[in-house]
Amino acid sequence: PSLALLLALSLPSGARAQEWETLSASRKLSGEDAVDVRIKYGVGRFQVRPGDPGTLYRMDLRYDSERFEPVVEYSRGRLELGVETRGRNLRLKGDNDHGEMTLELSPGVPMDLVLEFGAVRASLDLGGMHLTDLELSTGASESSLDFSRPTRGRVRTAEFNVGAADFEALNLGNLRADRLAVEAGVGEVTLDFGGELAQDMQVSVSMGLGALELRVPEGVGMSLEKDSFLTSLDATGFTQDGNTYFSGNWDTAERRLTVDVDAAFGSIRIV
């Protein structure tokens, strides 16, 4: 038989060739006072970083047009970017099925920012962004979120919803939020409060099965209230009062973190 016939016979039923396409899109700011931004990306590599202050966004996308279609919509201060799946069934096999999305957002306009992504390797830097609300949701991902510089304005709510994932959030002291809520399913979560903590922060963490590491700069006071079932705690230098643990500098610290952890199985480590 011919080589073409052999290849056809070797392919699983319903298999489709990949059709890779690229898309670049951008938009200049045009006097917006604030923007509601919704980003959705399913599979592949995902990067977000600050861009030109005068450009609302710039997106570079590489995607399989047989499985996905790009989303680029803007109307009356609402921006939606990313990809949507074509059809109901999505079968992924190997790295060749994975695309890439790189996004730059303007730090010059206040944003209500929602990031939703699935099976991705995400590298996000929101340092210097002007954020009013922040919501991040992940699926089975490996994600790193960094606030490399202090954010502008005050974040009303900051929420991280993490699925079966390895997730780290770095320099959370640069996030200008009074409250941070983290909900995690299965995996390893690292919350690093480095940076310039400008206000006291309340942090709530709900975890299913996994490991939680909290990194706290010297000089910042911390209390941790633990409501858990089978969860170990490594908190060297902390004193215990009931279910609450206090750092040695809690009474004298200029800035304080108040952390409430509700965990089922796993471990908590304070560094």
mmCIF file of C-alpha atoms in Angstrom:
data_model
loop_
_atom_site.group_PDB
_atom_site.id
_atom_site.type_symbol
_atom_site.label_atom_id
_atom_site.label_comp_id
_atom_site.label_asym_id
_atom_site.label_seq_id
_atom_site.Cartn_x
_atom_site.Cartn_y
_atom_site.Cartn_z
ATOM 1 C CA PRO A 1 0.000 0.000 0.000
ATOM 2 C CA SER A 2 1.070 3.629 -0.497
ATOM 3 C CA LEU A 3 2.667 5.698 2.277
ATOM 4 C CA ALA A 4 -0.349 8.020 2.268
ATOM 5 C CA LEU A 5 -2.676 5.075 2.835
ATOM 6 C CA LEU A 6 -0.510 3.739 5.666
ATOM 7 C CA LEU A 7 -0.560 7.143 7.349
ATOM 8 C CA ALA A 8 -4.301 7.371 6.976
ATOM 9 C CA LEU A 9 -4.781 3.935 8.491
ATOM 10 C CA SER A 10 -2.498 4.770 11.403
ATOM 11 C CA LEU A 11 -4.432 7.862 12.454
ATOM 12 C CA PRO A 12 -7.122 7.415 15.130
ATOM 13 C CA SER A 13 -10.699 7.888 14.013
ATOM 14 C CA GLY A 14 -11.706 11.535 13.991
ATOM 15 C CA ALA A 15 -8.123 12.830 14.105
ATOM 16 C CA ARG A 16 -7.618 16.207 12.472
ATOM 17 C CA ALA A 17 -4.523 17.962 11.240
ATOM 18 C CA GLN A 18 -3.501 21.100 13.060
ATOM 19 C CA GLU A 19 -3.886 24.389 11.263
ATOM 20 C CA TRP A 20 -1.648 26.884 13.019
ATOM 21 C CA GLU A 21 -2.416 30.558 12.557
ATOM 22 C CA THR A 22 -1.101 33.744 14.158
ATOM 23 C CA LEU A 23 -2.928 36.916 15.081
ATOM 24 C CA SER A 24 -1.667 40.281 16.317
ATOM 25 C CA ALA A 25 -4.144 42.851 17.602
ATOM 26 C CA SER A 26 -3.868 46.125 19.513
ATOM 27 C CA ARG A 27 -5.843 49.229 20.423
ATOM 28 C CA LYS A 28 -4.803 52.711 21.492
ATOM 29 C CA LEU A 29 -6.346 54.372 24.507
ATOM 30 C CA SER A 30 -8.992 56.904 23.531
ATOM 31 C CA GLY A 31 -9.918 58.734 26.720
ATOM 32 C CA GLU A 32 -11.239 55.795 28.755
ATOM 33 C CA ASP A 33 -11.627 56.522 32.480
ATOM 34 C CA ALA A 34 -11.705 52.805 33.345
ATOM 35 C CA VAL A 35 -11.856 49.483 31.502
ATOM 36 C CA ASP A 36 -13.472 46.146 32.355
ATOM 37 C CA VAL A 37 -11.037 43.498 31.033
ATOM 38 C CA ARG A 38 -11.866 39.796 30.614
ATOM 39 C CA ILE A 39 -9.132 37.417 29.424
ATOM 40 C CA LYS A 40 -9.814 33.738 28.681
ATOM 41 C CA TYR A 41 -7.244 31.235 27.459
ATOM 42 C CA GLY A 42 -7.498 27.468 27.525
ATOM 43 C CA VAL A 43 -4.366 25.552 26.567
ATOM 44 C CA GLY A 44 -0.718 26.422 25.923
ATOM 45 C CA ARG A 45 1.644 29.143 27.067
ATOM 46 C CA PHE A 46 0.164 32.302 28.492
ATOM 47 C CA GLN A 47 2.009 35.525 29.280
ATOM 48 C CA VAL A 48 0.711 38.847 30.576
ATOM 49 C CA ARG A 49 2.800 41.942 31.331
ATOM 50 C CA PRO A 50 2.511 45.744 31.400
ATOM 51 C CA GLY A 51 2.843 47.461 28.049
ATOM 52 C CA ASP A 52 2.846 50.948 26.564
ATOM 53 C CA PRO A 53 0.771 53.276 28.806
ATOM 54 C CA GLY A 54 -0.914 54.777 25.729
ATOM 55 C CA THR A 55 -1.914 51.411 24.237
ATOM 56 C CA LEU A 56 -4.883 49.688 25.843
ATOM 57 C CA TYR A 57 -3.631 46.249 24.801
ATOM 58 C CA ARG A 58 -1.412 44.393 22.410
ATOM 59 C CA MET A 59 -2.003 40.680 21.877
ATOM 60 C CA ASP A 60 0.068 38.162 19.932
ATOM 61 C CA LEU A 61 -1.658 34.833 19.505
ATOM 62 C CA ARG A 62 -0.643 31.513 17.966
ATOM 63 C CA TYR A 63 -3.496 29.029 17.811
ATOM 64 C CA ASP A 64 -4.792 25.906 16.093
ATOM 65 C CA SER A 65 -7.680 27.179 13.977
ATOM 66 C CA GLU A 66 -9.137 23.647 13.762
ATOM 67 C CA ARG A 67 -9.781 23.660 17.501
ATOM 68 C CA PHE A 68 -9.912 27.307 18.559
ATOM 69 C CA GLU A 69 -11.095 30.687 17.375
ATOM 70 C CA PRO A 70 -9.755 34.014 18.648
ATOM 71 C CA VAL A 71 -11.833 36.464 20.648
ATOM 72 C CA VAL A 72 -11.129 40.188 20.221
ATOM 73 C CA GLU A 73 -14.032 42.359 21.323
ATOM 74 C CA TYR A 74 -14.195 45.913 22.646
ATOM 75 C CA SER A 75 -17.271 47.993 23.357
ATOM 76 C CA ARG A 76 -17.954 50.872 25.725
ATOM 77 C CA GLY A 77 -15.112 50.249 28.134
ATOM 78 C CA ARG A 78 -15.352 46.440 28.109
ATOM 79 C CA LEU A 79 -12.537 44.402 26.567
ATOM 80 C CA GLU A 80 -12.620 40.643 25.933
ATOM 81 C CA LEU A 81 -9.581 38.782 24.608
ATOM 82 C CA GLY A 82 -8.466 35.168 24.228
ATOM 83 C CA VAL A 83 -9.672 32.050 22.474
ATOM 84 C CA GLU A 84 -12.790 29.920 22.440
ATOM 85 C CA THR A 85 -13.024 26.206 21.670
ATOM 86 C CA ARG A 86 -14.686 25.134 18.444
ATOM 87 C CA GLY A 87 -17.248 22.445 19.214
ATOM 88 C CA ARG A 88 -17.711 20.541 22.439
ATOM 89 C CA ASN A 89 -14.900 18.005 22.286
ATOM 90 C CA LEU A 90 -11.264 19.001 22.645
ATOM 91 C CA ARG A 91 -8.616 16.287 22.445
ATOM 92 C CA LEU A 92 -5.055 17.304 23.274
ATOM 93 C CA LYS A 93 -2.016 15.206 22.428
ATOM 94 C CA GLY A 94 1.543 16.359 23.054
ATOM 95 C CA ASP A 95 3.228 19.752 23.009
ATOM 96 C CA ASN A 96 2.407 20.268 19.322
ATOM 97 C CA ASP A 97 -1.214 20.863 20.283
ATOM 98 C CA HIS A 98 -0.313 23.853 22.408
ATOM 99 C CA GLY A 99 -0.438 27.418 21.242
ATOM 100 C CA GLU A 100 0.734 30.628 22.835
ATOM 101 C CA MET A 101 -0.743 33.948 23.885
ATOM 102 C CA THR A 102 1.296 37.001 24.865
ATOM 103 C CA LEU A 103 -0.610 40.009 26.136
ATOM 104 C CA GLU A 104 0.489 43.509 27.133
ATOM 105 C CA LEU A 105 -1.934 45.748 29.017
ATOM 106 C CA SER A 106 -1.728 49.468 29.634
ATOM 107 C CA PRO A 107 -0.714 50.495 33.159
ATOM 108 C CA GLY A 108 -2.173 53.930 32.430
ATOM 109 C CA VAL A 109 -5.891 53.201 32.913
ATOM 110 C CA PRO A 110 -7.782 51.702 35.897
ATOM 111 C CA MET A 111 -8.781 48.099 35.179
ATOM 112 C CA ASP A 112 -11.202 45.599 36.615
ATOM 113 C CA LEU A 113 -9.207 42.550 35.509
ATOM 114 C CA VAL A 114 -10.441 38.954 35.241
ATOM 115 C CA LEU A 115 -7.999 36.267 34.072
ATOM 116 C CA GLU A 116 -9.306 32.771 33.362
ATOM 117 C CA PHE A 117 -7.091 30.018 32.000
ATOM 118 C CA GLY A 118 -7.009 26.243 31.921
ATOM 119 C CA ALA A 119 -4.204 23.784 31.146
ATOM 120 C CA VAL A 120 -1.493 26.375 30.643
ATOM 121 C CA ARG A 121 1.965 27.404 31.669
ATOM 122 C CA ALA A 122 1.300 30.953 32.774
ATOM 123 C CA SER A 123 3.780 33.727 33.496
ATOM 124 C CA LEU A 124 2.027 36.872 34.678
ATOM 125 C CA ASP A 125 3.535 40.187 35.793
ATOM 126 C CA LEU A 126 1.023 42.804 36.927
ATOM 127 C CA GLY A 127 3.593 45.107 38.517
ATOM 128 C CA GLY A 128 2.753 48.789 38.067
ATOM 129 C CA MET A 129 -0.762 48.100 36.775
ATOM 130 C CA HIS A 130 -3.670 50.311 37.871
ATOM 131 C CA LEU A 131 -6.027 47.670 39.256
ATOM 132 C CA THR A 132 -9.433 48.228 40.856
ATOM 133 C CA ASP A 133 -10.495 44.563 41.073
ATOM 134 C CA LEU A 134 -8.546 41.400 40.325
ATOM 135 C CA GLU A 135 -9.847 37.870 39.831
ATOM 136 C CA LEU A 136 -7.687 35.006 38.637
ATOM 137 C CA SER A 137 -8.929 31.464 37.950
ATOM 138 C CA THR A 138 -6.765 28.533 36.848
ATOM 139 C CA GLY A 139 -7.322 24.926 35.876
ATOM 140 C CA ALA A 140 -4.595 22.278 35.744
ATOM 141 C CA SER A 141 -1.777 24.753 35.299
ATOM 142 C CA GLU A 142 1.709 25.769 36.301
ATOM 143 C CA SER A 143 1.330 29.448 37.049
ATOM 144 C CA SER A 144 3.548 32.227 38.329
ATOM 145 C CA LEU A 145 2.054 35.615 39.196
ATOM 146 C CA ASP A 146 4.391 38.483 40.048
ATOM 147 C CA PHE A 147 3.832 42.038 41.235
ATOM 148 C CA SER A 148 7.310 43.230 40.356
ATOM 149 C CA ARG A 149 6.422 46.846 41.187
ATOM 150 C CA PRO A 150 3.709 48.351 43.406
ATOM 151 C CA THR A 151 0.307 48.474 41.748
ATOM 152 C CA ARG A 152 -1.442 51.803 41.348
ATOM 153 C CA GLY A 153 -4.704 52.713 43.014
ATOM 154 C CA ARG A 154 -6.459 50.529 45.558
ATOM 155 C CA VAL A 155 -7.714 47.041 44.713
ATOM 156 C CA ARG A 156 -11.214 46.543 46.114
ATOM 157 C CA THR A 157 -11.129 42.748 45.893
ATOM 158 C CA ALA A 158 -8.362 40.308 44.944
ATOM 159 C CA GLU A 159 -9.299 36.656 44.441
ATOM 160 C CA PHE A 160 -7.214 33.696 43.258
ATOM 161 C CA ASN A 161 -9.088 30.478 42.436
ATOM 162 C CA VAL A 162 -6.597 27.685 41.795
ATOM 163 C CA GLY A 163 -7.570 24.222 40.556
ATOM 164 C CA ALA A 164 -5.269 21.200 40.372
ATOM 165 C CA ALA A 165 -2.203 23.340 39.969
ATOM 166 C CA ASP A 166 1.199 24.517 41.071
ATOM 167 C CA PHE A 167 0.749 28.212 41.757
ATOM 168 C CA GLU A 168 3.039 30.912 43.096
ATOM 169 C CA ALA A 169 2.249 34.556 43.723
ATOM 170 C CA LEU A 170 5.325 36.734 44.236
ATOM 171 C CA ASN A 171 5.765 40.182 45.810
ATOM 172 C CA LEU A 172 2.231 40.356 47.131
ATOM 173 C CA GLY A 173 3.353 43.247 49.311
ATOM 174 C CA ASN A 174 3.226 45.319 46.114
ATOM 175 C CA LEU A 175 -0.461 44.510 45.612
ATOM 176 C CA ARG A 176 -2.415 47.443 46.983
ATOM 177 C CA ALA A 177 -5.254 45.372 48.410
ATOM 178 C CA ASP A 178 -6.649 45.263 51.934
ATOM 179 C CA ARG A 179 -7.970 41.731 51.443
ATOM 180 C CA LEU A 180 -6.829 38.721 49.467
ATOM 181 C CA ALA A 181 -8.831 35.503 49.100
ATOM 182 C CA VAL A 182 -7.222 32.302 47.798
ATOM 183 C CA GLU A 183 -9.144 29.104 47.081
ATOM 184 C CA ALA A 184 -7.099 26.085 46.010
ATOM 185 C CA GLY A 185 -8.016 22.512 45.172
ATOM 186 C CA VAL A 186 -5.073 20.139 44.793
ATOM 187 C CA GLY A 187 -1.431 21.127 44.392
ATOM 188 C CA GLU A 188 1.274 23.383 45.767
ATOM 189 C CA VAL A 189 0.609 27.048 46.517
ATOM 190 C CA THR A 190 3.256 29.629 47.399
ATOM 191 C CA LEU A 191 2.268 33.088 48.611
ATOM 192 C CA ASP A 192 5.228 35.448 48.850
ATOM 193 C CA PHE A 193 4.561 38.775 50.570
ATOM 194 C CA GLY A 194 7.760 40.476 49.493
ATOM 195 C CA GLY A 195 7.753 43.980 48.071
ATOM 196 C CA GLU A 196 6.559 47.155 49.785
ATOM 197 C CA LEU A 197 3.640 46.299 52.060
ATOM 198 C CA ALA A 198 1.957 49.716 52.340
ATOM 199 C CA GLN A 199 -1.022 48.626 54.466
ATOM 200 C CA ASP A 200 -2.121 45.812 56.724
ATOM 201 C CA MET A 201 -3.567 42.918 54.738
ATOM 202 C CA GLN A 202 -6.135 40.267 55.562
ATOM 203 C CA VAL A 203 -5.614 36.953 53.781
ATOM 204 C CA SER A 204 -7.978 33.981 53.668
ATOM 205 C CA VAL A 205 -6.870 30.649 52.209
ATOM 206 C CA SER A 206 -9.094 27.629 51.606
ATOM 207 C CA MET A 207 -7.316 24.459 50.487
ATOM 208 C CA GLY A 208 -8.292 20.893 49.736
ATOM 209 C CA LEU A 209 -5.235 18.662 49.390
ATOM 210 C CA GLY A 210 -1.771 20.139 49.020
ATOM 211 C CA ALA A 211 1.062 22.206 50.410
ATOM 212 C CA LEU A 212 0.907 25.884 51.302
ATOM 213 C CA GLU A 213 4.028 27.986 51.784
ATOM 214 C CA LEU A 214 3.795 31.527 53.170
ATOM 215 C CA ARG A 215 6.849 33.758 52.748
ATOM 216 C CA VAL A 216 6.837 36.803 55.014
ATOM 217 C CA PRO A 217 9.522 39.529 55.060
ATOM 218 C CA GLU A 218 11.354 40.256 58.266
ATOM 219 C CA GLY A 219 9.746 43.189 60.028
ATOM 220 C CA VAL A 220 6.198 42.259 59.026
ATOM 221 C CA GLY A 221 4.071 40.879 61.854
ATOM 222 C CA MET A 222 1.906 37.885 61.132
ATOM 223 C CA SER A 223 -0.900 35.985 62.778
ATOM 224 C CA LEU A 224 -2.255 32.711 61.408
ATOM 225 C CA GLU A 225 -5.493 31.082 62.438
ATOM 226 C CA LYS A 226 -5.644 27.451 61.332
ATOM 227 C CA ASP A 227 -8.863 25.497 60.930
ATOM 228 C CA SER A 228 -7.781 22.171 59.535
ATOM 229 C CA PHE A 229 -8.294 18.436 59.661
ATOM 230 C CA LEU A 230 -5.054 16.600 58.866
ATOM 231 C CA THR A 231 -2.715 19.491 58.120
ATOM 232 C CA SER A 232 0.744 19.954 59.597
ATOM 233 C CA LEU A 233 2.178 23.383 60.439
ATOM 234 C CA ASP A 234 5.811 24.474 60.356
ATOM 235 C CA ALA A 235 5.954 27.908 62.028
ATOM 236 C CA THR A 236 9.339 28.312 63.692
ATOM 237 C CA GLY A 237 9.454 31.277 66.062
ATOM 238 C CA PHE A 238 5.677 31.605 66.346
ATOM 239 C CA THR A 239 3.754 31.355 69.625
ATOM 240 C CA GLN A 240 0.410 29.568 69.852
ATOM 241 C CA ASP A 241 -2.786 30.790 71.471
ATOM 242 C CA GLY A 242 -5.548 28.276 70.795
ATOM 243 C CA ASN A 243 -5.855 27.886 67.014
ATOM 244 C CA THR A 244 -3.951 31.122 66.346
ATOM 245 C CA TYR A 245 -0.195 31.507 65.910
ATOM 246 C CA PHE A 246 1.654 34.831 66.274
ATOM 247 C CA SER A 247 5.067 35.896 65.029
ATOM 248 C CA GLY A 248 7.490 37.151 67.652
ATOM 249 C CA ASN A 249 7.198 40.743 66.412
ATOM 250 C CA TRP A 250 3.402 40.815 66.229
ATOM 251 C CA ASP A 251 2.977 43.470 68.953
ATOM 252 C CA THR A 252 5.676 45.806 67.607
ATOM 253 C CA ALA A 253 5.433 45.436 63.829
ATOM 254 C CA GLU A 254 4.470 48.473 61.765
ATOM 255 C CA ARG A 255 2.698 46.324 59.166
ATOM 256 C CA ARG A 256 0.739 43.138 59.801
ATOM 257 C CA LEU A 257 -0.625 40.169 57.899
ATOM 258 C CA THR A 258 -3.675 38.426 59.316
ATOM 259 C CA VAL A 259 -4.015 34.992 57.700
ATOM 260 C CA ASP A 260 -6.939 32.592 58.073
ATOM 261 C CA VAL A 261 -6.346 29.101 56.664
ATOM 262 C CA ASP A 262 -9.046 26.472 56.214
ATOM 263 C CA ALA A 263 -7.388 23.263 54.994
ATOM 264 C CA ALA A 264 -8.331 19.589 54.761
ATOM 265 C CA PHE A 265 -5.167 17.583 54.104
ATOM 266 C CA GLY A 266 -1.593 18.690 53.573
ATOM 267 C CA SER A 267 0.982 21.007 55.075
ATOM 268 C CA ILE A 268 1.516 24.674 55.899
ATOM 269 C CA ARG A 269 4.982 26.198 56.093
ATOM 270 C CA ILE A 270 5.845 29.758 57.122
ATOM 271 C CA VAL A 271 9.194 31.120 55.965
#
